[in-house]
Short mmCIF file of C-alpha atoms in Angstrom, two decimals:
data_model
loop_
_atom_site.label_atom_id
_atom_site.label_comp_id
_atom_site.label_asym_id
_atom_site.label_seq_id
_atom_site.Cartn_x
_atom_site.Cartn_y
_atom_site.Cartn_z
CA MET A 1 -10.90 -47.71 -195.11
CA ILE A 2 -14.51 -47.82 -196.31
CA ARG A 3 -17.20 -49.12 -193.99
CA LEU A 4 -20.91 -49.39 -194.70
CA GLN A 5 -23.21 -49.94 -191.71
CA ASN A 6 -26.77 -51.11 -192.36
CA ILE A 7 -27.20 -48.97 -195.45
CA THR A 8 -30.71 -48.73 -196.86
CA LYS A 9 -31.63 -46.58 -199.80
CA ILE A 10 -35.26 -46.13 -200.75
CA TYR A 11 -36.28 -44.02 -203.75
CA PRO A 12 -39.71 -42.50 -203.29
CA PRO A 13 -42.29 -43.78 -203.19
CA LYS A 14 -41.26 -47.36 -202.35
CA THR A 15 -38.36 -48.51 -204.55
CA ILE A 16 -35.80 -50.20 -202.36
CA ALA A 17 -32.41 -49.87 -204.07
CA LEU A 18 -30.33 -51.09 -201.13
CA ASP A 19 -31.60 -53.03 -198.17
CA ASP A 20 -29.56 -53.16 -194.98
CA VAL A 21 -26.16 -53.46 -196.66
CA SER A 22 -23.06 -53.73 -194.50
CA PHE A 23 -19.46 -54.49 -195.45
CA GLU A 24 -15.96 -53.18 -195.07
CA ILE A 25 -13.23 -52.56 -197.61
CA LYS A 26 -9.63 -52.46 -196.49
CA PRO A 27 -6.94 -50.23 -198.01
CA LYS A 28 -5.35 -51.53 -201.23
CA GLU A 29 -8.18 -54.04 -201.73
CA PHE A 30 -9.62 -54.87 -205.15
CA VAL A 31 -13.35 -55.49 -204.75
CA CYS A 32 -15.84 -56.40 -207.43
CA LEU A 33 -19.50 -55.53 -207.02
CA VAL A 34 -21.47 -58.10 -208.94
CA GLY A 35 -25.12 -58.20 -209.76
CA ARG A 36 -27.76 -57.90 -212.43
CA SER A 37 -28.92 -54.53 -213.69
CA GLY A 38 -30.95 -52.91 -210.93
CA ALA A 39 -29.27 -54.89 -208.17
CA GLY A 40 -28.04 -51.71 -206.52
CA LYS A 41 -24.41 -51.52 -207.71
CA THR A 42 -24.62 -48.00 -209.14
CA THR A 43 -26.62 -46.75 -206.13
CA LEU A 44 -23.92 -48.08 -203.85
CA LEU A 45 -21.20 -46.24 -205.77
CA LYS A 46 -23.30 -43.04 -205.75
CA LEU A 47 -23.55 -43.28 -201.97
CA LEU A 48 -19.79 -43.74 -201.66
CA LEU A 49 -19.23 -40.61 -203.75
CA ALA A 50 -21.82 -38.76 -201.64
CA GLU A 51 -23.75 -38.05 -204.83
CA GLU A 52 -26.75 -39.37 -202.95
CA ARG A 53 -27.52 -39.86 -199.28
CA PRO A 54 -28.69 -43.15 -197.76
CA THR A 55 -32.18 -43.36 -196.28
CA SER A 56 -30.66 -45.00 -193.21
CA GLY A 57 -27.32 -46.35 -192.07
CA ARG A 58 -23.85 -44.86 -192.08
CA ILE A 59 -20.90 -44.82 -194.47
CA PHE A 60 -17.38 -44.22 -193.22
CA PHE A 61 -14.45 -43.21 -195.41
CA ASP A 62 -11.14 -43.12 -193.56
CA ASN A 63 -13.20 -43.17 -190.32
CA GLN A 64 -15.08 -40.08 -191.43
CA ASP A 65 -18.87 -40.29 -191.53
CA ILE A 66 -19.70 -39.17 -195.10
CA GLN A 67 -23.19 -37.95 -194.18
CA LYS A 68 -21.70 -35.53 -191.69
CA VAL A 69 -19.43 -33.91 -194.28
CA LYS A 70 -20.82 -30.49 -195.17
CA LEU A 71 -21.55 -29.67 -198.82
CA GLY A 72 -18.64 -27.24 -198.97
CA TYR A 73 -16.17 -29.93 -197.81
CA LEU A 74 -17.36 -32.67 -200.15
CA PRO A 75 -14.81 -31.74 -202.86
CA GLU A 76 -11.99 -32.63 -200.48
CA LEU A 77 -13.52 -36.07 -199.94
CA ARG A 78 -14.15 -36.55 -203.66
CA ARG A 79 -10.55 -35.66 -204.55
CA LYS A 80 -9.53 -38.84 -202.69
CA ILE A 81 -11.80 -40.82 -204.99
CA GLY A 82 -11.54 -41.32 -208.72
CA ALA A 83 -14.83 -42.24 -210.34
CA VAL A 84 -15.58 -43.86 -213.66
CA PHE A 85 -19.25 -43.44 -214.38
CA GLN A 86 -21.41 -45.75 -216.40
CA ASP A 87 -22.53 -42.80 -218.56
CA TYR A 88 -18.95 -41.37 -218.64
CA LYS A 89 -20.01 -37.94 -217.31
CA LEU A 90 -17.53 -36.06 -219.49
CA LEU A 91 -17.70 -32.30 -219.82
CA PRO A 92 -19.05 -31.77 -223.35
CA SER A 93 -17.48 -28.33 -223.84
CA LYS A 94 -13.99 -29.55 -222.99
CA THR A 95 -11.64 -31.66 -225.08
CA ALA A 96 -10.49 -35.11 -223.98
CA TYR A 97 -7.23 -33.53 -222.75
CA GLU A 98 -9.08 -30.84 -220.79
CA ASN A 99 -11.50 -33.37 -219.31
CA ILE A 100 -8.67 -35.47 -217.94
CA ALA A 101 -6.60 -32.46 -216.83
CA TYR A 102 -9.65 -31.07 -214.99
CA ALA A 103 -9.23 -33.67 -212.23
CA MET A 104 -5.71 -32.35 -211.63
CA GLU A 105 -6.70 -28.72 -211.94
CA VAL A 106 -9.24 -29.05 -209.12
CA ILE A 107 -6.59 -30.38 -206.76
CA GLY A 108 -4.37 -27.42 -207.61
CA ALA A 109 -1.63 -29.26 -209.51
CA SER A 110 0.79 -27.03 -211.40
CA ASP A 111 0.68 -26.76 -215.19
CA LEU A 112 4.01 -28.54 -215.36
CA GLU A 113 2.76 -31.50 -213.32
CA ILE A 114 -0.39 -31.66 -215.40
CA ALA A 115 1.53 -31.63 -218.68
CA ARG A 116 3.89 -34.35 -217.44
CA ASP A 117 1.16 -36.68 -216.13
CA MET A 118 -1.11 -36.07 -219.08
CA THR A 119 1.46 -37.37 -221.56
CA GLU A 120 1.80 -40.51 -219.53
CA VAL A 121 -1.91 -41.11 -218.94
CA LEU A 122 -2.89 -40.41 -222.54
CA ASP A 123 -0.34 -42.96 -223.61
CA ILE A 124 -1.69 -45.52 -221.10
CA VAL A 125 -5.29 -45.18 -222.32
CA GLY A 126 -4.19 -44.90 -225.97
CA LEU A 127 -5.73 -41.50 -226.64
CA THR A 128 -2.69 -39.41 -227.52
CA LYS A 129 -3.96 -38.82 -231.05
CA LYS A 130 -7.46 -37.91 -229.96
CA ALA A 131 -6.49 -35.70 -227.04
CA HIS A 132 -7.92 -32.58 -228.63
CA ASN A 133 -11.21 -34.10 -229.70
CA PHE A 134 -14.40 -33.16 -227.92
CA PRO A 135 -16.48 -35.97 -226.34
CA ALA A 136 -19.01 -35.68 -229.16
CA GLN A 137 -16.21 -36.58 -231.59
CA LEU A 138 -15.24 -39.74 -229.68
CA SER A 139 -16.65 -43.27 -229.81
CA GLY A 140 -18.21 -44.90 -226.73
CA GLY A 141 -15.03 -46.81 -226.00
CA GLU A 142 -12.88 -43.70 -226.34
CA LYS A 143 -15.15 -41.77 -223.99
CA GLN A 144 -14.87 -44.63 -221.53
CA ARG A 145 -11.09 -44.40 -221.69
CA VAL A 146 -11.16 -40.65 -221.16
CA ALA A 147 -13.32 -41.25 -218.08
CA ILE A 148 -10.85 -43.84 -216.79
CA ALA A 149 -7.90 -41.53 -217.40
CA ARG A 150 -9.68 -38.73 -215.51
CA ALA A 151 -10.36 -41.08 -212.60
CA LEU A 152 -6.78 -42.16 -212.15
CA ILE A 153 -4.64 -39.16 -213.13
CA HIS A 154 -4.69 -37.47 -209.72
CA ARG A 155 -3.68 -40.70 -207.96
CA PRO A 156 -6.72 -41.07 -205.73
CA GLU A 157 -6.89 -43.38 -202.72
CA VAL A 158 -9.86 -45.21 -204.19
CA ILE A 159 -11.18 -45.71 -207.70
CA LEU A 160 -14.88 -46.42 -208.12
CA ALA A 161 -15.48 -47.90 -211.53
CA ASP A 162 -19.04 -48.45 -212.67
CA GLU A 163 -19.04 -50.79 -215.66
CA PRO A 164 -15.82 -49.28 -217.01
CA THR A 165 -15.58 -51.87 -219.77
CA GLY A 166 -19.23 -51.76 -220.77
CA ASN A 167 -18.52 -50.11 -224.10
CA LEU A 168 -15.13 -51.56 -224.87
CA ASP A 169 -14.10 -54.32 -227.24
CA PRO A 170 -12.46 -57.41 -225.64
CA TYR A 171 -8.98 -56.13 -226.51
CA HIS A 172 -9.48 -52.81 -224.71
CA THR A 173 -11.45 -54.49 -221.90
CA LEU A 174 -8.43 -56.57 -221.07
CA ASP A 175 -6.21 -53.49 -221.21
CA ILE A 176 -8.42 -51.57 -218.80
CA ILE A 177 -8.63 -54.45 -216.35
CA ARG A 178 -4.84 -54.86 -216.49
CA LEU A 179 -4.57 -51.13 -215.89
CA LEU A 180 -6.86 -51.28 -212.86
CA LEU A 181 -4.85 -54.21 -211.49
CA LYS A 182 -1.64 -52.27 -211.98
CA ILE A 183 -3.06 -49.23 -210.19
CA ASN A 184 -4.18 -51.55 -207.41
CA GLU A 185 -0.67 -52.98 -207.14
CA PHE A 186 0.62 -49.47 -206.53
CA GLY A 187 -1.69 -49.23 -203.53
CA THR A 188 -4.95 -47.75 -204.80
CA THR A 189 -8.15 -49.37 -203.60
CA ILE A 190 -10.38 -50.40 -206.49
CA ILE A 191 -14.12 -50.97 -206.36
CA LEU A 192 -15.29 -52.34 -209.67
CA ALA A 193 -18.98 -52.74 -210.43
CA THR A 194 -19.58 -55.08 -213.31
CA HIS A 195 -21.75 -57.85 -214.67
CA ASN A 196 -19.03 -59.17 -216.96
CA LYS A 197 -18.67 -62.85 -216.16
CA GLU A 198 -15.20 -63.26 -217.72
CA ILE A 199 -13.76 -60.37 -215.78
CA ILE A 200 -14.99 -61.64 -212.42
CA ASN A 201 -13.89 -65.20 -213.02
CA SER A 202 -10.48 -64.28 -214.39
CA LEU A 203 -9.66 -61.66 -211.75
CA GLY A 204 -9.84 -63.92 -208.75
CA LYS A 205 -10.49 -60.97 -206.47
CA ARG A 206 -13.03 -60.36 -203.70
CA ALA A 207 -16.57 -60.18 -205.08
CA ILE A 208 -19.66 -58.86 -203.32
CA THR A 209 -22.79 -60.06 -205.05
CA LEU A 210 -25.92 -57.96 -204.80
CA HIS A 211 -29.42 -59.10 -205.55
CA GLU A 212 -32.43 -56.80 -205.28
CA GLY A 213 -30.52 -54.47 -203.00
CA LYS A 214 -29.23 -57.14 -200.63
CA ILE A 215 -25.82 -58.75 -200.30
CA ILE A 216 -26.26 -62.40 -201.11
CA ARG A 217 -22.58 -63.31 -201.26
CA ASP A 218 -19.24 -61.85 -200.21
CA GLU A 219 -16.34 -64.10 -201.26
CA LYS A 220 -12.61 -63.52 -201.01
CA ILE A 221 -12.05 -65.06 -204.42
CA GLY A 222 -15.27 -64.38 -206.17
CA ARG A 223 -16.92 -66.17 -209.00
CA PHE A 224 -19.73 -65.08 -211.20
CA ILE A 225 -22.80 -66.86 -209.89
CA LEU A 226 -26.18 -65.20 -210.09
CA MET B 1 -4.32 -18.95 -205.62
CA PHE B 2 -2.92 -17.29 -208.77
CA THR B 3 -3.11 -20.62 -210.62
CA LEU B 4 -6.74 -21.02 -209.49
CA ILE B 5 -7.70 -17.54 -210.71
CA LYS B 6 -5.83 -18.07 -213.98
CA ARG B 7 -7.67 -21.37 -214.55
CA ILE B 8 -11.05 -19.83 -213.71
CA PHE B 9 -10.46 -17.04 -216.23
CA ARG B 10 -9.15 -19.39 -218.89
CA SER B 11 -12.07 -21.78 -218.42
CA GLY B 12 -14.59 -18.91 -218.51
CA TRP B 13 -13.11 -17.50 -221.70
CA GLN B 14 -12.94 -20.97 -223.28
CA SER B 15 -16.62 -21.71 -222.62
CA LEU B 16 -17.44 -18.29 -223.99
CA THR B 17 -15.64 -18.89 -227.27
CA ARG B 18 -17.04 -22.41 -227.62
CA ASP B 19 -20.70 -21.59 -227.06
CA GLY B 20 -21.11 -18.65 -229.41
CA GLY B 21 -24.88 -18.79 -229.95
CA MET B 22 -25.84 -18.64 -226.31
CA ILE B 23 -23.29 -15.90 -225.65
CA VAL B 24 -24.62 -13.74 -228.49
CA ALA B 25 -28.13 -14.13 -227.05
CA ASN B 26 -26.87 -13.16 -223.58
CA ILE B 27 -25.03 -10.11 -224.89
CA PHE B 28 -28.06 -9.03 -226.93
CA ILE B 29 -30.45 -9.24 -223.98
CA MET B 30 -27.97 -7.52 -221.69
CA THR B 31 -27.50 -4.73 -224.23
CA MET B 32 -31.26 -4.15 -224.06
CA ALA B 33 -31.20 -4.02 -220.28
CA ILE B 34 -28.23 -1.63 -220.18
CA SER B 35 -29.88 0.55 -222.85
CA VAL B 36 -32.94 0.96 -220.66
CA ILE B 37 -30.79 1.89 -217.66
CA THR B 38 -28.78 4.36 -219.79
CA SER B 39 -32.03 5.87 -221.11
CA LEU B 40 -33.19 6.29 -217.54
CA PHE B 41 -30.04 8.26 -216.79
CA LEU B 42 -30.30 10.38 -219.96
CA PHE B 43 -34.04 10.95 -219.48
CA LYS B 44 -33.49 12.25 -215.96
CA ASP B 45 -30.90 14.79 -217.11
CA ILE B 46 -32.71 15.84 -220.27
CA SER B 47 -35.97 16.41 -218.41
CA GLN B 48 -34.05 18.45 -215.86
CA PHE B 49 -32.66 20.55 -218.69
CA LEU B 50 -36.15 21.03 -220.13
CA ILE B 51 -37.57 22.11 -216.79
CA GLN B 52 -34.70 24.53 -216.35
CA SER B 53 -35.09 26.02 -219.81
CA LEU B 54 -38.83 26.42 -219.28
CA GLN B 55 -38.18 28.02 -215.93
CA GLU B 56 -35.89 30.51 -217.64
CA LYS B 57 -38.70 31.48 -219.99
CA VAL B 58 -41.23 32.17 -217.25
CA ASP B 59 -41.27 35.63 -215.68
CA VAL B 60 -43.68 38.13 -214.17
CA SER B 61 -43.98 41.65 -215.59
CA VAL B 62 -44.90 44.57 -213.41
CA TYR B 63 -46.24 47.63 -215.31
CA PHE B 64 -45.96 51.05 -213.70
CA LYS B 65 -48.44 53.86 -213.94
CA TYR B 66 -47.82 56.28 -216.78
CA GLU B 67 -47.01 59.12 -214.42
CA SER B 68 -44.49 57.07 -212.37
CA SER B 69 -41.01 58.48 -212.76
CA GLU B 70 -38.01 56.39 -213.78
CA GLU B 71 -36.49 57.12 -210.39
CA ASP B 72 -39.47 55.52 -208.63
CA VAL B 73 -39.33 52.49 -210.85
CA LEU B 74 -35.62 52.01 -210.22
CA LYS B 75 -36.25 52.31 -206.49
CA VAL B 76 -38.84 49.52 -206.72
CA LYS B 77 -36.35 47.53 -208.78
CA GLU B 78 -33.81 47.87 -206.01
CA GLU B 79 -36.36 46.81 -203.38
CA ILE B 80 -37.40 43.76 -205.39
CA GLY B 81 -33.79 42.79 -205.98
CA LYS B 82 -33.41 42.36 -202.23
CA ILE B 83 -36.07 39.61 -202.05
CA PRO B 84 -34.18 36.30 -201.71
CA GLU B 85 -36.58 34.43 -204.02
CA VAL B 86 -35.84 36.81 -206.89
CA LYS B 87 -33.22 35.67 -209.34
CA GLU B 88 -33.21 38.58 -211.74
CA VAL B 89 -34.99 41.94 -212.26
CA LYS B 90 -34.88 43.63 -215.63
CA TYR B 91 -36.02 47.22 -216.17
CA VAL B 92 -37.71 48.12 -219.44
CA SER B 93 -38.28 51.87 -219.83
CA LYS B 94 -41.16 53.40 -221.81
CA GLU B 95 -38.74 54.22 -224.63
CA GLU B 96 -37.33 50.73 -224.72
CA ALA B 97 -40.84 49.28 -224.80
CA LEU B 98 -41.70 51.52 -227.75
CA LYS B 99 -38.48 50.59 -229.52
CA LYS B 100 -39.15 46.88 -229.03
CA PHE B 101 -42.69 47.30 -230.32
CA THR B 102 -41.61 49.13 -233.47
CA GLU B 103 -38.86 46.60 -234.08
CA LYS B 104 -41.32 43.78 -233.74
CA HIS B 105 -44.22 45.27 -235.65
CA GLY B 106 -42.40 47.70 -237.99
CA ASP B 107 -43.72 45.93 -241.05
CA ASN B 108 -47.34 46.13 -239.89
CA PRO B 109 -48.67 49.42 -241.38
CA VAL B 110 -51.97 49.35 -239.43
CA LEU B 111 -50.24 49.17 -236.07
CA MET B 112 -47.63 51.73 -237.05
CA GLU B 113 -50.27 54.18 -238.33
CA SER B 114 -52.29 53.82 -235.13
CA LEU B 115 -49.19 54.49 -233.09
CA ALA B 116 -48.41 57.62 -235.15
CA GLU B 117 -51.96 58.86 -234.73
CA LEU B 118 -51.63 58.69 -230.94
CA GLY B 119 -48.71 61.12 -231.11
CA THR B 120 -47.30 60.02 -227.73
CA ASN B 121 -45.58 56.92 -226.38
CA PRO B 122 -48.45 54.85 -224.95
CA PHE B 123 -46.17 52.19 -223.42
CA LEU B 124 -45.63 51.79 -219.70
CA ALA B 125 -42.31 51.23 -217.97
CA SER B 126 -42.05 47.73 -216.61
CA LEU B 127 -39.93 45.35 -214.55
CA GLY B 128 -39.43 41.80 -215.70
CA ILE B 129 -38.96 39.60 -212.62
CA LYS B 130 -37.58 36.08 -212.60
CA ALA B 131 -37.76 33.90 -209.53
CA PHE B 132 -35.64 30.83 -208.84
CA GLN B 133 -38.66 28.52 -208.61
CA ALA B 134 -42.16 28.75 -210.06
CA HIS B 135 -43.89 28.62 -206.70
CA GLN B 136 -41.88 31.62 -205.50
CA TYR B 137 -43.74 34.04 -207.80
CA GLU B 138 -46.67 34.06 -205.42
CA ALA B 139 -44.48 35.55 -202.66
CA VAL B 140 -42.95 38.14 -205.01
CA VAL B 141 -46.35 39.23 -206.26
CA SER B 142 -47.83 39.58 -202.77
CA PHE B 143 -44.84 41.74 -201.84
CA LEU B 144 -45.54 44.01 -204.80
CA GLU B 145 -49.21 44.23 -203.93
CA GLY B 146 -48.35 45.73 -200.56
CA PRO B 147 -49.30 49.35 -199.70
CA ASN B 148 -45.82 50.71 -200.51
CA PHE B 149 -46.17 50.25 -204.24
CA ASN B 150 -49.92 50.60 -204.65
CA ASN B 151 -49.78 54.09 -206.09
CA LEU B 152 -46.98 53.25 -208.51
CA ILE B 153 -48.05 49.96 -210.04
CA GLU B 154 -50.59 49.81 -212.81
CA LYS B 155 -50.74 46.09 -213.35
CA ILE B 156 -49.02 42.79 -212.53
CA ASP B 157 -49.54 40.20 -215.22
CA TYR B 158 -48.98 37.29 -212.86
CA TYR B 159 -52.66 36.40 -212.50
CA GLU B 160 -53.09 36.19 -216.26
CA ARG B 161 -50.10 33.91 -216.57
CA LYS B 162 -50.63 31.98 -213.35
CA PRO B 163 -52.89 29.23 -214.75
CA VAL B 164 -50.55 28.68 -217.71
CA ILE B 165 -47.44 28.63 -215.51
CA GLU B 166 -49.02 26.20 -213.07
CA ARG B 167 -50.31 24.00 -215.84
CA ILE B 168 -46.93 23.80 -217.52
CA TYR B 169 -45.24 22.95 -214.23
CA GLY B 170 -47.92 20.44 -213.37
CA LEU B 171 -47.56 18.80 -216.74
CA ILE B 172 -43.79 18.68 -216.54
CA SER B 173 -43.68 17.26 -213.06
CA ASN B 174 -46.32 14.66 -213.93
CA PHE B 175 -44.55 13.78 -217.14
CA ASN B 176 -41.28 13.54 -215.26
CA ARG B 177 -42.74 11.36 -212.54
CA ALA B 178 -44.54 9.08 -214.98
CA GLY B 179 -41.40 8.84 -217.10
CA ILE B 180 -39.25 7.84 -214.16
CA VAL B 181 -41.79 5.28 -212.88
CA PHE B 182 -42.20 3.87 -216.38
CA SER B 183 -38.44 3.71 -216.92
CA ILE B 184 -37.90 2.01 -213.56
CA ILE B 185 -40.53 -0.60 -214.40
CA LEU B 186 -38.97 -1.05 -217.83
CA ALA B 187 -35.51 -1.36 -216.26
CA LEU B 188 -36.79 -3.98 -213.82
CA VAL B 189 -38.39 -5.95 -216.65
CA ALA B 190 -35.18 -5.70 -218.69
CA ILE B 191 -33.11 -6.85 -215.71
CA LEU B 192 -35.45 -9.79 -215.11
CA VAL B 193 -35.32 -10.79 -218.77
CA ALA B 194 -31.51 -10.58 -218.77
CA PHE B 195 -31.37 -12.56 -215.52
CA ASN B 196 -33.61 -15.25 -216.96
CA THR B 197 -31.54 -15.49 -220.14
CA VAL B 198 -28.40 -16.04 -218.08
CA ARG B 199 -30.31 -18.52 -215.90
CA LEU B 200 -31.46 -20.42 -218.96
CA SER B 201 -27.95 -20.69 -220.36
CA ILE B 202 -26.71 -21.95 -216.98
CA TYR B 203 -29.65 -24.36 -216.81
CA ASN B 204 -28.17 -25.91 -219.97
CA SER B 205 -24.95 -26.43 -218.06
CA ARG B 206 -26.53 -28.00 -214.97
CA GLU B 207 -25.25 -31.48 -215.83
CA GLU B 208 -21.78 -30.08 -216.38
CA ILE B 209 -21.89 -28.36 -212.98
CA LYS B 210 -22.87 -31.65 -211.37
CA ILE B 211 -19.98 -33.47 -213.06
CA GLN B 212 -17.52 -30.81 -211.94
CA ARG B 213 -18.71 -31.21 -208.36
CA LEU B 214 -18.43 -35.02 -208.55
CA VAL B 215 -14.88 -34.77 -209.87
CA GLY B 216 -13.99 -32.76 -206.78
CA ALA B 217 -14.21 -29.15 -207.92
CA SER B 218 -14.85 -26.63 -205.17
CA ASN B 219 -17.84 -24.29 -205.43
CA TRP B 220 -15.64 -21.38 -206.50
CA PHE B 221 -13.86 -23.47 -209.10
CA VAL B 222 -17.26 -24.31 -210.60
CA ARG B 223 -18.94 -20.93 -210.35
CA GLY B 224 -15.85 -18.88 -211.19
CA PRO B 225 -15.91 -19.49 -214.96
CA PHE B 226 -19.64 -18.66 -215.06
CA LEU B 227 -18.97 -15.38 -213.27
CA VAL B 228 -16.18 -14.62 -215.73
CA GLN B 229 -18.52 -15.39 -218.62
CA GLY B 230 -21.23 -13.21 -217.11
CA ALA B 231 -18.78 -10.36 -216.59
CA ILE B 232 -17.37 -10.62 -220.12
CA CYS B 233 -20.89 -10.69 -221.62
CA GLY B 234 -21.84 -7.67 -219.51
CA PHE B 235 -18.67 -5.83 -220.53
CA PHE B 236 -19.25 -6.41 -224.24
CA ALA B 237 -22.92 -5.48 -223.86
CA ALA B 238 -21.85 -2.23 -222.18
CA LEU B 239 -19.45 -1.42 -225.01
CA ILE B 240 -22.08 -2.15 -227.66
CA CYS B 241 -24.54 -0.02 -225.72
CA LEU B 242 -22.08 2.87 -225.52
CA LEU B 243 -21.53 2.75 -229.27
CA LEU B 244 -25.27 2.53 -229.85
CA PHE B 245 -25.98 5.58 -227.70
CA ALA B 246 -23.10 7.53 -229.27
CA LEU B 247 -24.62 6.93 -232.70
CA LEU B 248 -28.15 7.60 -231.48
CA THR B 249 -27.36 10.90 -229.76
CA TRP B 250 -25.21 11.98 -232.70
CA GLY B 251 -27.97 11.14 -235.17
CA LEU B 252 -30.73 12.76 -233.16
CA ASN B 253 -28.66 15.77 -232.18
CA SER B 254 -29.88 18.17 -234.91
CA LYS B 255 -33.52 17.06 -234.56
CA ALA B 256 -33.44 17.48 -230.79
CA GLU B 257 -31.87 20.92 -231.28
CA VAL B 258 -34.88 22.01 -233.34
CA LEU B 259 -37.32 20.81 -230.69
CA PHE B 260 -35.39 21.99 -227.65
CA PRO B 261 -32.89 24.71 -228.55
CA GLY B 262 -29.69 24.53 -226.55
CA LEU B 263 -30.18 20.91 -225.53
CA GLY B 264 -27.06 19.59 -227.37
CA LEU B 265 -27.85 15.89 -227.02
CA PHE B 266 -24.53 14.65 -228.41
CA ALA B 267 -22.54 17.25 -226.47
CA PHE B 268 -24.36 16.14 -223.32
CA PHE B 269 -23.48 12.52 -224.12
CA VAL B 270 -19.82 13.37 -224.75
CA SER B 271 -19.50 15.49 -221.61
CA ASN B 272 -20.98 12.64 -219.54
CA LEU B 273 -19.18 9.89 -221.46
CA TRP B 274 -17.18 8.52 -218.53
CA LEU B 275 -20.15 8.53 -216.19
CA ILE B 276 -22.34 6.82 -218.79
CA LEU B 277 -19.61 4.26 -219.51
CA LEU B 278 -19.23 3.63 -215.79
CA ILE B 279 -22.99 3.15 -215.36
CA GLN B 280 -23.11 0.82 -218.34
CA ILE B 281 -20.11 -1.25 -217.30
CA ILE B 282 -21.28 -1.53 -213.69
CA THR B 283 -24.77 -2.48 -214.86
CA GLY B 284 -23.44 -4.96 -217.43
CA ILE B 285 -20.84 -6.67 -215.29
CA GLY B 286 -23.03 -6.52 -212.20
CA LEU B 287 -26.02 -7.96 -214.00
CA GLY B 288 -23.95 -10.70 -215.63
CA MET B 289 -22.15 -11.72 -212.47
CA ILE B 290 -25.09 -11.52 -210.08
CA SER B 291 -27.36 -13.45 -212.46
CA SER B 292 -24.69 -16.14 -212.88
CA LEU B 293 -24.05 -16.29 -209.15
CA ILE B 294 -27.74 -16.83 -208.33
CA ALA B 295 -28.33 -19.23 -211.22
CA VAL B 296 -25.31 -21.47 -210.48
CA LYS B 297 -26.06 -21.70 -206.75
CA LYS B 298 -29.05 -23.93 -207.38
CA TYR B 299 -26.96 -26.60 -209.11
CA LEU B 300 -24.10 -26.67 -206.63
CA LYS B 301 -26.04 -28.73 -204.11
CA VAL B 302 -24.44 -31.98 -205.24
#
């Protein structure tokens, strides 16, 4: 489903974020990207979302070379992906409800579908009471949950989650991980970037460990070893 | 498609109502720009009116020799009337000239006594000639100076008035040209300022545009609400501008009437209301939408 071939990303002048990275992710897989801060996890996710372009190498999504997708067609690719960003990337002028619904609006879902799914998703992420708050009126954890809800509401093929539990308390962390596992059970591919030891060790899922832009380990049942 | 348009409009209106400060600034700047454009339109028409009214005031008088009979003068009048450049010929007989003089200077005893002492009517019969354009007087005068009328005509006052006529026309056309050039420059500056204000407000939203793109929004879904905002700002600016000009022309109407009789500033505004409104709305909406379109484009490359 997702294939990276010899991906290198260099930020000018000479910062190597990713160095000759290659791996493949199959449909319905749950993959953890593990590594210290600056290992290249976020860069990798940015490349998958075509937010940035690699310096060299190729990335395939459903056998489609991402670099060859024209700017005007990128939205179609991105609608297949749900992304949870480390810095949430919520729209400040929209309420929590509108932020989540936006992901459905862009795919052209009807108002009825949106209303139906929104009730469900808000309930899942526990934000029903804060649905009409603006991001500035939400805590870090609540923003994180809005971001997660936005990533999953349109039922994407893949969810890219960059430290989705970074700002959550242990109780909500567990909830979010359970939620991601549940989504994965329904057939959505999950790529989770994290440096949370407990999560990696308890998940027992495939883990790709990055160190200074290189893959140093790719295990079927990963453990947190740095 | 309908859902998409509905969402674009709703989103545009929502952002507008939620970011009041920036919108007020946009509307204010756009009102200035539209005002300049409207002034340009009004200035063009008012100056045209002034030129026309000055043109109406200019004429050339041809005085006939004392012994010339009325019949001869009327013959000349007929001949002159045939010249295509001539708009109007008015005959003033000796008696009429005397009557006008006494009406005008009746309360001046010195003049009246002198006139009585003469015993006869010293005034000459004359023709007042009006041409369509100022430069056409030259042709009319040269026609009158021909051999046919030499023995009848005493004097043509064109050469006395010529420098004044030419100076007035020169001044008006220079003033007109300078005014238009100045207004165009001013309009361009106003448009650029308005464009930059819109650009600045969209610059503030650059991160939001990027997020929208990353979530999978198409270019039109992102830029649509900005265009709607731009159009709404432009529309409100046009309405404010219309109200402003209505008040301004109404307030200045009596003062302008004193300076330029017959101008009717407010009446002119009212009679051109729809055209002015159209110009203002097209300028406002066009300016708002085009500025937004250009400004958003830069941030869509994600």
